[in-house]
Coordinates of C-alpha atoms in Angstrom, one line a residue:
X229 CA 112.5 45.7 23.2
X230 CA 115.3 48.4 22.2
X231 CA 119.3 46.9 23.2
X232 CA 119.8 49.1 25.3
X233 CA 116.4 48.3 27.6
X234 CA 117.2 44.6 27.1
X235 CA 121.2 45.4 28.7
X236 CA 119.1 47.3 31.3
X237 CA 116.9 44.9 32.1
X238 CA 120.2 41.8 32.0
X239 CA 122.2 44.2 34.2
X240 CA 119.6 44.2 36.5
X241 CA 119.3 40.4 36.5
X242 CA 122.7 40.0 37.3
X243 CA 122.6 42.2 40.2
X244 CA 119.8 40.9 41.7
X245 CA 121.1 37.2 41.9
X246 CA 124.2 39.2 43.4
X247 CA 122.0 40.2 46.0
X248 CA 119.8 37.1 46.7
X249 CA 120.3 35.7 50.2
X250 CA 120.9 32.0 49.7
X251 CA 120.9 30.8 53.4
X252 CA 121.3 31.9 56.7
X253 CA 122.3 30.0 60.1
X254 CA 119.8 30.0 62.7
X255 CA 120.7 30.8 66.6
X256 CA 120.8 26.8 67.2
X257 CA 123.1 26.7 64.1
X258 CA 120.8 25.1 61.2
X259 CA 121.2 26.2 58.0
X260 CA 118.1 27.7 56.3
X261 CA 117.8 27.5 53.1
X262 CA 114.0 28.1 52.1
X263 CA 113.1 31.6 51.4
X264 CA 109.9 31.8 53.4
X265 CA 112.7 30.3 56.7
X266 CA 114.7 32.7 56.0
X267 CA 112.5 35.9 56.0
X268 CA 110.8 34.5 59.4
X269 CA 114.3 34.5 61.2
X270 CA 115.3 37.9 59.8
X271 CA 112.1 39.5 60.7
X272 CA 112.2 37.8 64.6
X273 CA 116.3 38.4 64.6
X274 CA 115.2 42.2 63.8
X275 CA 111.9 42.2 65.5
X276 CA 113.7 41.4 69.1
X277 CA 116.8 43.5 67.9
X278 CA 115.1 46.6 67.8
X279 CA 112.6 45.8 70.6
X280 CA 112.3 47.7 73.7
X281 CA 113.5 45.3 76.9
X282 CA 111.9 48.7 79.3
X283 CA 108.8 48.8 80.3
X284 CA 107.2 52.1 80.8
X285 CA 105.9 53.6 83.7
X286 CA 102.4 55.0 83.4
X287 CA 103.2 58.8 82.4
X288 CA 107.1 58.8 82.0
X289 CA 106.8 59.2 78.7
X290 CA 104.2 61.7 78.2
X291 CA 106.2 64.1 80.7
X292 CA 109.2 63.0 78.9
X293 CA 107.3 64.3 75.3
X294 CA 105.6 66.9 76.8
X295 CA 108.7 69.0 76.6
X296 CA 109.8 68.8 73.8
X297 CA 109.6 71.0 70.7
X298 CA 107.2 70.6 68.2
X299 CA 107.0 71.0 64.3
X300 CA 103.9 73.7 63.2
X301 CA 100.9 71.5 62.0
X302 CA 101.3 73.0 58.7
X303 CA 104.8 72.2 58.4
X304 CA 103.9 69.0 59.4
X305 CA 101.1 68.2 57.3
X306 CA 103.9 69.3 54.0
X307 CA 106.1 66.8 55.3
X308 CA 103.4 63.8 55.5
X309 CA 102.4 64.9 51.7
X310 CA 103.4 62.8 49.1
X311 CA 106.3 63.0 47.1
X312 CA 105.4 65.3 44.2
X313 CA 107.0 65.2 41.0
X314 CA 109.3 68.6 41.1
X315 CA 110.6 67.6 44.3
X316 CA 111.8 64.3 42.8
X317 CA 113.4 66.3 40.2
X318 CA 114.9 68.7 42.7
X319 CA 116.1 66.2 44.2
X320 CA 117.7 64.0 41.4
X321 CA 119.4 67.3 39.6
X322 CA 120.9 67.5 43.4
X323 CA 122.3 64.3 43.3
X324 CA 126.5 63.6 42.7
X325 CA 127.1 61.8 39.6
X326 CA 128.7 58.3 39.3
X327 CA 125.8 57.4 42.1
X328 CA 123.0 54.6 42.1
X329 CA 119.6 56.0 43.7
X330 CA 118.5 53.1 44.0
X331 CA 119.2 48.8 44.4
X332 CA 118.7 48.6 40.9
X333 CA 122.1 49.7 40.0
X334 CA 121.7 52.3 37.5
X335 CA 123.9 55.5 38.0
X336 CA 122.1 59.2 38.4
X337 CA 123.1 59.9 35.3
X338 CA 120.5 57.5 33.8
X339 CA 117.5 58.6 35.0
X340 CA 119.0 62.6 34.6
X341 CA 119.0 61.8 31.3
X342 CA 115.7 60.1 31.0
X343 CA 113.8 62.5 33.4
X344 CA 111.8 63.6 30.6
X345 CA 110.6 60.1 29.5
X346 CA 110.2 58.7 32.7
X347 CA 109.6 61.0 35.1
X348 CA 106.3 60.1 36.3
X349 CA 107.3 56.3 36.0
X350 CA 109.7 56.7 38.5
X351 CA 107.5 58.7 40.6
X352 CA 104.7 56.2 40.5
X353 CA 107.6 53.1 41.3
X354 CA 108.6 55.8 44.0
X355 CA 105.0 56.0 45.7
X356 CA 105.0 51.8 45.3
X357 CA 108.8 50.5 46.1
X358 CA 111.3 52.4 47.7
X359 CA 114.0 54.1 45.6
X360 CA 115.6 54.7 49.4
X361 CA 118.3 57.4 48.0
X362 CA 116.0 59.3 46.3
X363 CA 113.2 59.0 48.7
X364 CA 115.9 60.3 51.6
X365 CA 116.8 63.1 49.5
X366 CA 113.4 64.1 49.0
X367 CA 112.8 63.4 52.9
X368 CA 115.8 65.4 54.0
X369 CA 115.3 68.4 51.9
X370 CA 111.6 68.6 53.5
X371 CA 112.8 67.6 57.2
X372 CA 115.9 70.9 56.0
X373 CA 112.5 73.6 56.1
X374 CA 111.5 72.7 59.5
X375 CA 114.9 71.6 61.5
X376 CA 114.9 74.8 63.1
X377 CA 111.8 74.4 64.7
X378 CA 112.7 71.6 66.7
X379 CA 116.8 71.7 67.0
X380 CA 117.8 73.5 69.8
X381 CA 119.3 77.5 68.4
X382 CA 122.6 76.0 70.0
X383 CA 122.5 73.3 68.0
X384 CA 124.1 74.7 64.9
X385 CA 125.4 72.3 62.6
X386 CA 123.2 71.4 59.5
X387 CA 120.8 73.5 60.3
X388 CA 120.2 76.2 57.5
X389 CA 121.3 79.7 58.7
X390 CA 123.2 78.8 61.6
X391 CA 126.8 79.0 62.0
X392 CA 129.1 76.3 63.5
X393 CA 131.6 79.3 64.4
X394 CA 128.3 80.6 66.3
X395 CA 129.4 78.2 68.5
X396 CA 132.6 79.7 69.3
X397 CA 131.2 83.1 70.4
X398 CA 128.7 81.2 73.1
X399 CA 131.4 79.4 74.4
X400 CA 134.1 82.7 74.3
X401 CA 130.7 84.4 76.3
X402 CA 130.2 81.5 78.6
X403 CA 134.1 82.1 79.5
X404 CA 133.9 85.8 79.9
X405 CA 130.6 86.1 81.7
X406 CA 131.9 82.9 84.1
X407 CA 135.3 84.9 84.8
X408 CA 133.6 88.4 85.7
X409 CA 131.2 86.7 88.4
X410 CA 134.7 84.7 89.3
X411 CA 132.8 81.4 89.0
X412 CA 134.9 78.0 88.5
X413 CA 133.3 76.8 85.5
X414 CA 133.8 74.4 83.0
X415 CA 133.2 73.1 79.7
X416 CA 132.5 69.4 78.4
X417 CA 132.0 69.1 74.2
X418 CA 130.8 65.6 73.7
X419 CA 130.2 64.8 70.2
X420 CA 127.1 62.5 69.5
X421 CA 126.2 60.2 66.6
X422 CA 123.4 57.8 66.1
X423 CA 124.2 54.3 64.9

């Protein structure tokens, strides 16, 4: 094994024991210490976190799906592919320097450089693990082709060929058209995020 592999391979070490989850309390206050106790809490803490408390009423949902928009089935059979190899690349060469992809803590740099060595490596530990930086950047570029299928022509921002500023113009319209009928209108801008 070459030094610089074996500082690779100590760095990682390190940073894994950084990472390690020791012990967790439990909701009646016991300390877990054994790994296989602590997965089984996080996965029911998660499990009811992220559970629905609603139960649905026989065809609310369908209506509720029914409307909306709806990728092409080819578009959606390219996003369900797997990765290949030159969108990995795409995506690393598209990546900001002084980054880690990935948990192992080696910078963008890194595998820029080794991309012709280990290219299809990573792509295989891509496919196995979850390199989650690179795989979003992969998944994002795809989900980029087919936004506007979905996302509502109003919607503007992030959405490739549309204009915030577009924006701008329907609301100056909305205000003109509103004025010459002589309606009393008004406008509410309510700006979303998830999480």
């Amino acid at each position: 094994m070459d030094a610089s592999s074996r500082f690779f391979f100590g760095l990682e070490r390190k940073n894994g024991q950084k990472r390690l989850i020791h012990s967790m309390r439990s909701d009646t206050g016991q300390i877990l210490s054994e790994s296989t106790d602590i997965r089984r809490h996080a996965v029911g803490f998660y499990s009811s976190l992220f559970q629905s408390e609603l139960g649905e009423e026989q065809g609310v949902s369908h209506g509720f799906y029914k409307g909306l928009p709806k990728v092409e089935q080819e578009s959606s059979e390219e996003l369900e592919a797997d990765v290949s190899l030159d969108e990995l690349h795409t995506a690393l060469q598209s990546m900001e320097n002084g980054k880690a992809p990935g948990i192992d803590g080696l910078p963008v740099e890194f595998y820029k450089t080794m991309w012709s060595v280990m290219g299809e490596d990573l792509l295989m530990v891509l496919r196995d693990t979850s390199e989650y930086k690179l795989l979003s950047k992969v998944l994002a570029t795809r989900l980029r082709e087919v936004m506007g299928q979905v996302i509502h022509r109003d919607q503007t921002y992030c959405v490739p060929d549309r204009l915030v500023s577009d924006n701008v113009f329907l609301i100056l319209d909305f205000l003109d058209i509103s004025s010459a009928l002589g309606l009393e209108t008004g406008l509410i801008s309510i700006d979303q995020e998830g999480f």
